[in-house]
Protein backbone atom coordinates (compact mmCIF):
# COMPACT_ATOMS: atom_id res chain seq x y z
CA UNK A 1 0.00 0.00 0.00
CA UNK A 2 2.92 2.28 0.52
CA UNK A 3 4.43 2.25 -2.90
CA UNK A 4 1.77 2.62 -5.54
CA UNK A 5 4.53 3.85 -7.87
CA UNK A 6 5.66 0.27 -8.20
CA UNK A 7 2.37 -0.78 -9.76
CA UNK A 8 3.63 -0.80 -13.29
CA UNK A 9 6.34 -3.29 -12.38
CA UNK A 10 3.95 -5.69 -10.71
CA UNK A 11 3.42 -9.14 -11.98
CA UNK A 12 -0.20 -10.20 -11.88
CA UNK A 13 -1.12 -13.57 -10.52
CA UNK A 14 -3.96 -16.03 -10.82
CA UNK A 15 -7.26 -14.95 -12.28
CA UNK A 16 -6.22 -11.29 -12.22
CA UNK A 17 -3.20 -12.07 -14.37
CA UNK A 18 -5.22 -14.04 -16.90
CA UNK A 19 -3.85 -17.36 -15.69
CA UNK A 20 -5.30 -20.36 -17.54
CA UNK A 21 -5.56 -23.30 -15.13
CA UNK A 22 -4.23 -26.71 -16.06
CA UNK A 23 -6.32 -28.34 -13.35
CA UNK A 24 -10.02 -27.68 -12.84
CA UNK A 25 -9.48 -26.90 -9.15
CA UNK A 26 -6.76 -24.35 -10.02
CA UNK A 27 -4.18 -26.01 -7.78
CA UNK A 28 -0.54 -26.01 -8.81
CA UNK A 29 2.51 -27.71 -7.38
CA UNK A 30 4.19 -25.55 -4.78
CA UNK A 31 7.61 -26.59 -6.11
CA UNK A 32 9.09 -25.72 -2.75
CA UNK A 33 12.62 -26.63 -3.88
CA UNK A 34 12.46 -23.96 -6.58
CA UNK A 35 12.15 -21.02 -4.19
CA UNK A 36 15.31 -18.94 -4.32
CA UNK A 37 17.42 -17.89 -1.35
CA UNK A 38 16.16 -14.35 -1.94
CA UNK A 39 12.53 -15.49 -1.72
CA UNK A 40 13.17 -17.35 1.53
CA UNK A 41 14.99 -14.23 2.72
CA UNK A 42 11.94 -12.09 1.98
CA UNK A 43 9.83 -14.48 4.05
CA UNK A 44 12.33 -14.26 6.91
CA UNK A 45 12.33 -10.46 6.80
CA UNK A 46 8.54 -10.40 6.92
CA UNK A 47 8.35 -13.07 9.60
CA UNK A 48 10.90 -11.44 11.90
CA UNK A 49 9.25 -8.05 11.52
CA UNK A 50 5.81 -9.37 12.44
CA UNK A 51 7.09 -11.42 15.36
CA UNK A 52 8.44 -8.26 16.98
CA UNK A 53 5.02 -6.68 16.61
CA UNK A 54 2.35 -9.24 17.30
CA UNK A 55 2.97 -10.46 20.87
CA UNK A 56 0.35 -8.63 22.92
CA UNK A 57 -1.51 -7.63 19.75
CA UNK A 58 -2.48 -10.95 18.17
CA UNK A 59 -5.18 -13.05 19.79
CA UNK A 60 -3.98 -15.87 22.00
CA UNK A 61 -5.89 -18.21 19.67
CA UNK A 62 -3.57 -17.14 16.87
CA UNK A 63 -0.39 -17.34 18.96
CA UNK A 64 -1.29 -20.84 20.14
CA UNK A 65 -1.83 -21.98 16.56
CA UNK A 66 1.40 -20.44 15.30
CA UNK A 67 3.40 -22.20 18.01
CA UNK A 68 1.87 -25.49 16.95
CA UNK A 69 2.86 -25.35 13.27
CA UNK A 70 6.07 -25.41 11.21
CA UNK A 71 5.75 -21.72 10.35
CA UNK A 72 9.11 -20.20 11.29
CA UNK A 73 11.78 -17.68 10.35
CA UNK A 74 13.61 -20.41 8.42
CA UNK A 75 11.84 -19.63 5.17
CA UNK A 76 8.71 -20.23 3.13
CA UNK A 77 7.00 -23.29 4.63
CA UNK A 78 6.72 -26.50 2.65
CA UNK A 79 2.94 -26.92 2.22
CA UNK A 80 3.12 -30.72 2.51
CA UNK A 81 4.86 -30.59 5.86
CA UNK A 82 2.64 -27.78 7.06
CA UNK A 83 -0.50 -29.61 5.91
CA UNK A 84 0.53 -32.79 7.70
CA UNK A 85 0.78 -30.84 10.96
CA UNK A 86 -2.46 -28.92 10.39
CA UNK A 87 -4.40 -31.98 9.30
CA UNK A 88 -3.60 -33.71 12.59
CA UNK A 89 -5.19 -30.80 14.46
CA UNK A 90 -8.27 -29.88 12.47
CA UNK A 91 -8.32 -31.89 9.26
CA UNK A 92 -7.35 -28.95 7.03
CA UNK A 93 -4.72 -29.01 4.31
CA UNK A 94 -3.10 -26.16 2.42
CA UNK A 95 -3.05 -26.31 -1.40
CA UNK A 96 -0.99 -24.07 -3.67
CA UNK A 97 -2.72 -21.80 -6.18
CA UNK A 98 -1.19 -19.24 -8.56
CA UNK A 99 -2.98 -16.27 -6.92
CA UNK A 100 -6.60 -15.21 -6.88
CA UNK A 101 -8.95 -17.99 -8.01
CA UNK A 102 -12.63 -17.80 -9.05
CA UNK A 103 -15.13 -17.70 -6.20
CA UNK A 104 -16.67 -21.10 -6.84
CA UNK A 105 -13.22 -22.71 -6.93
CA UNK A 106 -12.28 -21.00 -3.67
CA UNK A 107 -15.51 -22.01 -1.94
CA UNK A 108 -15.22 -25.60 -3.13
CA UNK A 109 -11.78 -25.93 -1.59
CA UNK A 110 -12.91 -24.35 1.66
CA UNK A 111 -16.02 -26.53 1.90
CA UNK A 112 -13.66 -29.52 1.73
CA UNK A 113 -11.15 -28.23 4.26
CA UNK A 114 -8.53 -27.25 1.73
CA UNK A 115 -7.12 -23.76 2.11
CA UNK A 116 -5.91 -22.29 -1.19
CA UNK A 117 -2.70 -20.35 -0.60
CA UNK A 118 -0.81 -18.17 -3.05
CA UNK A 119 2.39 -19.92 -4.13
CA UNK A 120 4.35 -16.75 -4.90
CA UNK A 121 5.95 -14.28 -2.53
CA UNK A 122 6.04 -10.50 -2.89
CA UNK A 123 9.24 -8.88 -4.14
CA UNK A 124 11.82 -7.72 -1.60
CA UNK A 125 11.34 -4.08 -2.64
CA UNK A 126 7.57 -4.28 -2.13
CA UNK A 127 7.33 -5.58 1.41
CA UNK A 128 4.33 -3.42 2.25
CA UNK A 129 2.65 -3.26 -1.12
CA UNK A 130 0.36 -6.11 -1.89
CA UNK A 131 -2.55 -6.13 -4.24
CA UNK A 132 -2.97 -9.88 -4.22
CA UNK A 133 -2.58 -12.37 -1.39
CA UNK A 134 0.83 -14.05 -1.50
CA UNK A 135 2.26 -16.93 0.48
CA UNK A 136 3.12 -14.73 3.47
CA UNK A 137 -0.39 -13.30 3.70
CA UNK A 138 -2.07 -16.65 3.27
CA UNK A 139 0.19 -18.81 5.44
CA UNK A 140 1.39 -16.46 8.17
CA UNK A 141 -1.86 -14.49 8.21
CA UNK A 142 -4.49 -17.20 8.05
CA UNK A 143 -3.21 -20.69 8.79
CA UNK A 144 -2.39 -20.36 12.54
CA UNK A 145 -6.04 -19.57 13.34
CA UNK A 146 -7.07 -22.73 11.52
CA UNK A 147 -5.49 -24.83 14.27
CA UNK A 148 -8.41 -23.61 16.36
CA UNK A 149 -11.30 -26.08 15.93
CA UNK A 150 -13.90 -23.31 16.01
CA UNK A 151 -12.17 -21.34 13.26
CA UNK A 152 -11.62 -24.57 11.34
CA UNK A 153 -15.35 -25.30 11.37
CA UNK A 154 -16.26 -21.71 10.56
CA UNK A 155 -14.01 -21.67 7.50
CA UNK A 156 -15.56 -24.87 6.19
CA UNK A 157 -19.06 -23.53 6.81
CA UNK A 158 -18.05 -20.37 4.98
CA UNK A 159 -17.04 -22.42 1.95
CA UNK A 160 -20.35 -24.26 1.89
CA UNK A 161 -22.21 -21.01 2.58
CA UNK A 162 -20.35 -19.29 -0.22
CA UNK A 163 -21.53 -21.79 -2.80
CA UNK A 164 -25.08 -21.27 -1.58
CA UNK A 165 -24.82 -17.48 -1.40
CA UNK A 166 -23.55 -17.42 -4.97
CA UNK A 167 -26.59 -19.38 -6.14
CA UNK A 168 -28.87 -17.02 -4.22
CA UNK A 169 -27.15 -13.92 -5.57
CA UNK A 170 -26.30 -12.61 -2.10
CA UNK A 171 -22.56 -13.13 -2.05
CA UNK A 172 -21.86 -9.51 -1.10
CA UNK A 173 -23.32 -10.06 2.36
CA UNK A 174 -21.28 -13.16 3.03
CA UNK A 175 -18.11 -11.62 1.60
CA UNK A 176 -18.44 -8.75 4.08
CA UNK A 177 -18.66 -11.21 6.93
CA UNK A 178 -15.43 -12.87 5.77
CA UNK A 179 -13.76 -9.52 5.29
CA UNK A 180 -14.58 -8.22 8.76
CA UNK A 181 -13.69 -11.49 10.53
CA UNK A 182 -11.21 -13.81 8.78
CA UNK A 183 -9.39 -10.92 7.11
CA UNK A 184 -9.79 -7.90 9.40
CA UNK A 185 -11.39 -9.18 12.59
CA UNK A 186 -10.63 -8.07 16.14
CA UNK A 187 -11.61 -10.08 19.20
CA UNK A 188 -11.93 -9.54 22.93
CA UNK A 189 -9.35 -11.75 24.59
CA UNK A 190 -9.15 -12.00 28.40
CA UNK A 191 -6.31 -9.43 28.30
CA UNK A 192 -8.04 -6.96 26.01
CA UNK A 193 -8.86 -6.39 22.36
CA UNK A 194 -6.63 -8.40 20.07
CA UNK A 195 -6.31 -9.18 16.36
CA UNK A 196 -7.29 -12.43 14.72
CA UNK A 197 -7.80 -11.31 11.10
CA UNK A 198 -5.09 -12.56 8.75
CA UNK A 199 -5.19 -9.44 6.58
CA UNK A 200 -4.07 -7.43 9.60
CA UNK A 201 -1.64 -9.93 11.10
CA UNK A 202 0.29 -10.24 7.83
CA UNK A 203 0.61 -6.43 7.53
CA UNK A 204 3.32 -4.54 9.39
CA UNK A 205 1.55 -1.20 9.16
CA UNK A 206 -2.04 -2.32 9.66
CA UNK A 207 -1.22 -4.33 12.80
CA UNK A 208 -0.71 -1.13 14.76
CA UNK A 209 -3.26 0.90 12.85
CA UNK A 210 -6.12 -1.54 13.42
CA UNK A 211 -5.52 -1.87 17.13
CA UNK A 212 -4.04 1.43 18.31
CA UNK A 213 -4.55 4.25 15.86
CA UNK A 214 -7.27 6.75 16.88
CA UNK A 215 -8.45 7.06 13.28
CA UNK A 216 -10.64 3.98 12.64
CA UNK A 217 -13.87 3.05 14.39
CA UNK A 218 -13.78 -0.05 16.55
CA UNK A 219 -17.28 -1.38 16.97
CA UNK A 220 -18.79 -4.42 18.66
CA UNK A 221 -19.48 -7.25 16.24
CA UNK A 222 -23.06 -7.78 15.14
CA UNK A 223 -23.78 -10.18 12.27
CA UNK A 224 -26.42 -8.16 10.41
CA UNK A 225 -24.60 -4.90 11.03
CA UNK A 226 -21.44 -6.38 9.50
CA UNK A 227 -23.26 -7.87 6.52
CA UNK A 228 -24.67 -4.44 5.72
CA UNK A 229 -21.33 -2.64 5.93
CA UNK A 230 -19.22 -1.89 2.86
CA UNK A 231 -15.47 -2.29 3.01
CA UNK A 232 -12.40 -1.02 1.22
CA UNK A 233 -9.96 -3.19 -0.61
CA UNK A 234 -7.42 -0.48 -1.44
CA UNK A 235 -6.57 0.90 1.97
CA UNK A 236 -6.75 0.37 5.72
CA UNK A 237 -10.30 -0.14 6.96
CA UNK A 238 -12.26 2.80 8.35
CA UNK A 239 -14.09 0.47 10.71
CA UNK A 240 -13.04 -2.72 12.49
CA UNK A 241 -15.44 -5.01 14.32
CA UNK A 242 -14.66 -6.60 17.67
CA UNK A 243 -16.05 -10.09 18.37
CA UNK A 244 -16.86 -10.76 22.03
CA UNK A 245 -15.19 -14.18 21.82
CA UNK A 246 -14.47 -17.08 19.49
CA UNK A 247 -17.94 -18.41 20.37
CA UNK A 248 -19.35 -15.90 17.90
CA UNK A 249 -17.71 -17.87 15.08
CA UNK A 250 -19.07 -21.09 16.54
CA UNK A 251 -22.60 -19.69 16.61
CA UNK A 252 -22.37 -18.37 13.04
CA UNK A 253 -21.16 -21.71 11.72
CA UNK A 254 -24.46 -23.20 13.01
CA UNK A 255 -26.67 -20.38 11.72
CA UNK A 256 -28.84 -20.59 8.62
CA UNK A 257 -28.20 -17.27 6.90
CA UNK A 258 -31.13 -17.74 4.50
CA UNK A 259 -33.67 -15.73 6.53
CA UNK A 260 -31.05 -13.07 7.27
CA UNK A 261 -30.32 -12.60 3.56
CA UNK A 262 -34.04 -12.15 2.89
CA UNK A 263 -34.26 -9.49 5.56
CA UNK A 264 -31.13 -7.66 4.44
CA UNK A 265 -32.34 -7.44 0.85
CA UNK A 266 -34.97 -4.96 2.02
CA UNK A 267 -32.47 -2.80 3.90
CA UNK A 268 -29.84 -0.33 2.84
CA UNK A 269 -26.09 -0.70 3.24
CA UNK A 270 -23.96 1.21 5.72
CA UNK A 271 -21.05 3.37 4.69
CA UNK A 272 -17.44 2.70 5.51
CA UNK A 273 -17.24 5.02 8.50
CA UNK A 274 -20.85 5.07 9.75
CA UNK A 275 -21.41 4.83 13.48
CA UNK A 276 -24.96 3.88 14.47
CA UNK A 277 -26.87 4.69 17.65
CA UNK A 278 -27.20 0.93 18.16
CA UNK A 279 -23.45 0.28 17.89
CA UNK A 280 -21.36 -0.76 20.83
CA UNK A 281 -18.50 1.66 20.32
CA UNK A 282 -15.02 0.81 21.59
CA UNK A 283 -13.44 3.67 19.68
CA UNK A 284 -15.19 6.38 17.73
CA UNK A 285 -12.62 7.03 15.05
CA UNK A 286 -11.29 10.48 14.27
CA UNK A 287 -11.15 9.51 10.60
CA UNK A 288 -7.90 11.50 10.38
CA UNK A 289 -6.03 8.88 8.38
CA UNK A 290 -8.55 8.63 5.56
CA UNK A 291 -9.22 12.40 5.51
CA UNK A 292 -5.51 12.94 4.94
CA UNK A 293 -5.63 10.55 1.99
CA UNK A 294 -8.29 12.69 0.36
CA UNK A 295 -6.49 15.97 0.87
CA UNK A 296 -3.05 14.55 0.23
CA UNK A 297 -1.70 15.99 3.50
CO1 LIG B 1 -6.66 -13.36 3.12
mmCIF file with all atom_site columns, C-alpha atoms in Angstrom, residues 31-129:
data_model
loop_
_atom_site.group_PDB
_atom_site.id
_atom_site.type_symbol
_atom_site.label_atom_id
_atom_site.label_alt_id
_atom_site.label_comp_id
_atom_site.label_asym_id
_atom_site.label_entity_id
_atom_site.label_seq_id
_atom_site.pdbx_PDB_ins_code
_atom_site.Cartn_x
_atom_site.Cartn_y
_atom_site.Cartn_z
_atom_site.occupancy
_atom_site.B_iso_or_equiv
_atom_site.pdbx_formal_charge
_atom_site.auth_seq_id
_atom_site.auth_comp_id
_atom_site.auth_asym_id
_atom_site.auth_atom_id
_atom_site.pdbx_PDB_model_num
ATOM 1  C CA . UNK A 1 31  ? 7.611   -26.590 -6.114 1.00 0.00 ? 31  UNK A CA 1
ATOM 2  C CA . UNK A 1 32  ? 9.094   -25.717 -2.752 1.00 0.00 ? 32  UNK A CA 1
ATOM 3  C CA . UNK A 1 33  ? 12.625  -26.628 -3.885 1.00 0.00 ? 33  UNK A CA 1
ATOM 4  C CA . UNK A 1 34  ? 12.458  -23.959 -6.576 1.00 0.00 ? 34  UNK A CA 1
ATOM 5  C CA . UNK A 1 35  ? 12.146  -21.019 -4.193 1.00 0.00 ? 35  UNK A CA 1
ATOM 6  C CA . UNK A 1 36  ? 15.311  -18.942 -4.318 1.00 0.00 ? 36  UNK A CA 1
ATOM 7  C CA . UNK A 1 37  ? 17.415  -17.886 -1.352 1.00 0.00 ? 37  UNK A CA 1
ATOM 8  C CA . UNK A 1 38  ? 16.158  -14.353 -1.938 1.00 0.00 ? 38  UNK A CA 1
ATOM 9  C CA . UNK A 1 39  ? 12.530  -15.487 -1.723 1.00 0.00 ? 39  UNK A CA 1
ATOM 10 C CA . UNK A 1 40  ? 13.167  -17.352 1.533  1.00 0.00 ? 40  UNK A CA 1
ATOM 11 C CA . UNK A 1 41  ? 14.989  -14.226 2.716  1.00 0.00 ? 41  UNK A CA 1
ATOM 12 C CA . UNK A 1 42  ? 11.935  -12.089 1.984  1.00 0.00 ? 42  UNK A CA 1
ATOM 13 C CA . UNK A 1 43  ? 9.829   -14.478 4.049  1.00 0.00 ? 43  UNK A CA 1
ATOM 14 C CA . UNK A 1 44  ? 12.329  -14.261 6.908  1.00 0.00 ? 44  UNK A CA 1
ATOM 15 C CA . UNK A 1 45  ? 12.330  -10.460 6.800  1.00 0.00 ? 45  UNK A CA 1
ATOM 16 C CA . UNK A 1 46  ? 8.537   -10.397 6.919  1.00 0.00 ? 46  UNK A CA 1
ATOM 17 C CA . UNK A 1 47  ? 8.347   -13.070 9.598  1.00 0.00 ? 47  UNK A CA 1
ATOM 18 C CA . UNK A 1 48  ? 10.899  -11.438 11.904 1.00 0.00 ? 48  UNK A CA 1
ATOM 19 C CA . UNK A 1 49  ? 9.254   -8.052  11.521 1.00 0.00 ? 49  UNK A CA 1
ATOM 20 C CA . UNK A 1 50  ? 5.809   -9.374  12.436 1.00 0.00 ? 50  UNK A CA 1
ATOM 21 C CA . UNK A 1 51  ? 7.089   -11.422 15.356 1.00 0.00 ? 51  UNK A CA 1
ATOM 22 C CA . UNK A 1 52  ? 8.436   -8.257  16.984 1.00 0.00 ? 52  UNK A CA 1
ATOM 23 C CA . UNK A 1 53  ? 5.024   -6.679  16.615 1.00 0.00 ? 53  UNK A CA 1
ATOM 24 C CA . UNK A 1 54  ? 2.349   -9.240  17.300 1.00 0.00 ? 54  UNK A CA 1
ATOM 25 C CA . UNK A 1 55  ? 2.969   -10.457 20.867 1.00 0.00 ? 55  UNK A CA 1
ATOM 26 C CA . UNK A 1 56  ? 0.347   -8.630  22.921 1.00 0.00 ? 56  UNK A CA 1
ATOM 27 C CA . UNK A 1 57  ? -1.508  -7.633  19.755 1.00 0.00 ? 57  UNK A CA 1
ATOM 28 C CA . UNK A 1 58  ? -2.476  -10.947 18.170 1.00 0.00 ? 58  UNK A CA 1
ATOM 29 C CA . UNK A 1 59  ? -5.180  -13.047 19.793 1.00 0.00 ? 59  UNK A CA 1
ATOM 30 C CA . UNK A 1 60  ? -3.978  -15.873 22.003 1.00 0.00 ? 60  UNK A CA 1
ATOM 31 C CA . UNK A 1 61  ? -5.886  -18.212 19.675 1.00 0.00 ? 61  UNK A CA 1
ATOM 32 C CA . UNK A 1 62  ? -3.570  -17.139 16.869 1.00 0.00 ? 62  UNK A CA 1
ATOM 33 C CA . UNK A 1 63  ? -0.388  -17.340 18.959 1.00 0.00 ? 63  UNK A CA 1
ATOM 34 C CA . UNK A 1 64  ? -1.287  -20.844 20.135 1.00 0.00 ? 64  UNK A CA 1
ATOM 35 C CA . UNK A 1 65  ? -1.827  -21.984 16.556 1.00 0.00 ? 65  UNK A CA 1
ATOM 36 C CA . UNK A 1 66  ? 1.400   -20.442 15.299 1.00 0.00 ? 66  UNK A CA 1
ATOM 37 C CA . UNK A 1 67  ? 3.401   -22.199 18.013 1.00 0.00 ? 67  UNK A CA 1
ATOM 38 C CA . UNK A 1 68  ? 1.866   -25.488 16.955 1.00 0.00 ? 68  UNK A CA 1
ATOM 39 C CA . UNK A 1 69  ? 2.863   -25.346 13.273 1.00 0.00 ? 69  UNK A CA 1
ATOM 40 C CA . UNK A 1 70  ? 6.071   -25.411 11.215 1.00 0.00 ? 70  UNK A CA 1
ATOM 41 C CA . UNK A 1 71  ? 5.746   -21.716 10.350 1.00 0.00 ? 71  UNK A CA 1
ATOM 42 C CA . UNK A 1 72  ? 9.108   -20.196 11.292 1.00 0.00 ? 72  UNK A CA 1
ATOM 43 C CA . UNK A 1 73  ? 11.781  -17.679 10.349 1.00 0.00 ? 73  UNK A CA 1
ATOM 44 C CA . UNK A 1 74  ? 13.607  -20.407 8.415  1.00 0.00 ? 74  UNK A CA 1
ATOM 45 C CA . UNK A 1 75  ? 11.838  -19.629 5.165  1.00 0.00 ? 75  UNK A CA 1
ATOM 46 C CA . UNK A 1 76  ? 8.706   -20.232 3.134  1.00 0.00 ? 76  UNK A CA 1
ATOM 47 C CA . UNK A 1 77  ? 7.000   -23.289 4.630  1.00 0.00 ? 77  UNK A CA 1
ATOM 48 C CA . UNK A 1 78  ? 6.722   -26.500 2.648  1.00 0.00 ? 78  UNK A CA 1
ATOM 49 C CA . UNK A 1 79  ? 2.945   -26.919 2.223  1.00 0.00 ? 79  UNK A CA 1
ATOM 50 C CA . UNK A 1 80  ? 3.123   -30.724 2.509  1.00 0.00 ? 80  UNK A CA 1
ATOM 51 C CA . UNK A 1 81  ? 4.856   -30.589 5.859  1.00 0.00 ? 81  UNK A CA 1
ATOM 52 C CA . UNK A 1 82  ? 2.637   -27.777 7.056  1.00 0.00 ? 82  UNK A CA 1
ATOM 53 C CA . UNK A 1 83  ? -0.496  -29.612 5.908  1.00 0.00 ? 83  UNK A CA 1
ATOM 54 C CA . UNK A 1 84  ? 0.532   -32.791 7.695  1.00 0.00 ? 84  UNK A CA 1
ATOM 55 C CA . UNK A 1 85  ? 0.781   -30.841 10.964 1.00 0.00 ? 85  UNK A CA 1
ATOM 56 C CA . UNK A 1 86  ? -2.457  -28.920 10.393 1.00 0.00 ? 86  UNK A CA 1
ATOM 57 C CA . UNK A 1 87  ? -4.400  -31.980 9.297  1.00 0.00 ? 87  UNK A CA 1
ATOM 58 C CA . UNK A 1 88  ? -3.597  -33.714 12.591 1.00 0.00 ? 88  UNK A CA 1
ATOM 59 C CA . UNK A 1 89  ? -5.185  -30.797 14.456 1.00 0.00 ? 89  UNK A CA 1
ATOM 60 C CA . UNK A 1 90  ? -8.268  -29.878 12.468 1.00 0.00 ? 90  UNK A CA 1
ATOM 61 C CA . UNK A 1 91  ? -8.317  -31.893 9.260  1.00 0.00 ? 91  UNK A CA 1
ATOM 62 C CA . UNK A 1 92  ? -7.353  -28.947 7.035  1.00 0.00 ? 92  UNK A CA 1
ATOM 63 C CA . UNK A 1 93  ? -4.715  -29.011 4.312  1.00 0.00 ? 93  UNK A CA 1
ATOM 64 C CA . UNK A 1 94  ? -3.100  -26.161 2.420  1.00 0.00 ? 94  UNK A CA 1
ATOM 65 C CA . UNK A 1 95  ? -3.050  -26.314 -1.397 1.00 0.00 ? 95  UNK A CA 1
ATOM 66 C CA . UNK A 1 96  ? -0.992  -24.069 -3.666 1.00 0.00 ? 96  UNK A CA 1
ATOM 67 C CA . UNK A 1 97  ? -2.721  -21.796 -6.181 1.00 0.00 ? 97  UNK A CA 1
ATOM 68 C CA . UNK A 1 98  ? -1.193  -19.236 -8.555 1.00 0.00 ? 98  UNK A CA 1
ATOM 69 C CA . UNK A 1 99  ? -2.982  -16.266 -6.919 1.00 0.00 ? 99  UNK A CA 1
ATOM 70 C CA . UNK A 1 100 ? -6.602  -15.213 -6.880 1.00 0.00 ? 100 UNK A CA 1
ATOM 71 C CA . UNK A 1 101 ? -8.950  -17.987 -8.014 1.00 0.00 ? 101 UNK A CA 1
ATOM 72 C CA . UNK A 1 102 ? -12.627 -17.796 -9.050 1.00 0.00 ? 102 UNK A CA 1
ATOM 73 C CA . UNK A 1 103 ? -15.131 -17.695 -6.199 1.00 0.00 ? 103 UNK A CA 1
ATOM 74 C CA . UNK A 1 104 ? -16.669 -21.095 -6.843 1.00 0.00 ? 104 UNK A CA 1
ATOM 75 C CA . UNK A 1 105 ? -13.218 -22.708 -6.927 1.00 0.00 ? 105 UNK A CA 1
ATOM 76 C CA . UNK A 1 106 ? -12.275 -21.004 -3.673 1.00 0.00 ? 106 UNK A CA 1
ATOM 77 C CA . UNK A 1 107 ? -15.510 -22.012 -1.937 1.00 0.00 ? 107 UNK A CA 1
ATOM 78 C CA . UNK A 1 108 ? -15.222 -25.596 -3.125 1.00 0.00 ? 108 UNK A CA 1
ATOM 79 C CA . UNK A 1 109 ? -11.780 -25.927 -1.594 1.00 0.00 ? 109 UNK A CA 1
ATOM 80 C CA . UNK A 1 110 ? -12.913 -24.350 1.657  1.00 0.00 ? 110 UNK A CA 1
ATOM 81 C CA . UNK A 1 111 ? -16.019 -26.532 1.900  1.00 0.00 ? 111 UNK A CA 1
ATOM 82 C CA . UNK A 1 112 ? -13.664 -29.521 1.726  1.00 0.00 ? 112 UNK A CA 1
ATOM 83 C CA . UNK A 1 113 ? -11.148 -28.225 4.259  1.00 0.00 ? 113 UNK A CA 1
ATOM 84 C CA . UNK A 1 114 ? -8.527  -27.255 1.727  1.00 0.00 ? 114 UNK A CA 1
ATOM 85 C CA . UNK A 1 115 ? -7.120  -23.760 2.113  1.00 0.00 ? 115 UNK A CA 1
ATOM 86 C CA . UNK A 1 116 ? -5.909  -22.288 -1.193 1.00 0.00 ? 116 UNK A CA 1
ATOM 87 C CA . UNK A 1 117 ? -2.697  -20.346 -0.597 1.00 0.00 ? 117 UNK A CA 1
ATOM 88 C CA . UNK A 1 118 ? -0.808  -18.173 -3.046 1.00 0.00 ? 118 UNK A CA 1
ATOM 89 C CA . UNK A 1 119 ? 2.391   -19.925 -4.129 1.00 0.00 ? 119 UNK A CA 1
ATOM 90 C CA . UNK A 1 120 ? 4.345   -16.750 -4.900 1.00 0.00 ? 120 UNK A CA 1
ATOM 91 C CA . UNK A 1 121 ? 5.950   -14.281 -2.527 1.00 0.00 ? 121 UNK A CA 1
ATOM 92 C CA . UNK A 1 122 ? 6.041   -10.504 -2.890 1.00 0.00 ? 122 UNK A CA 1
ATOM 93 C CA . UNK A 1 123 ? 9.242   -8.877  -4.141 1.00 0.00 ? 123 UNK A CA 1
ATOM 94 C CA . UNK A 1 124 ? 11.815  -7.721  -1.601 1.00 0.00 ? 124 UNK A CA 1
ATOM 95 C CA . UNK A 1 125 ? 11.343  -4.080  -2.639 1.00 0.00 ? 125 UNK A CA 1
ATOM 96 C CA . UNK A 1 126 ? 7.571   -4.280  -2.128 1.00 0.00 ? 126 UNK A CA 1
ATOM 97 C CA . UNK A 1 127 ? 7.330   -5.583  1.408  1.00 0.00 ? 127 UNK A CA 1
ATOM 98 C CA . UNK A 1 128 ? 4.325   -3.423  2.245  1.00 0.00 ? 128 UNK A CA 1
ATOM 99 C CA . UNK A 1 129 ? 2.646   -3.260  -1.117 1.00 0.00 ? 129 UNK A CA 1
#
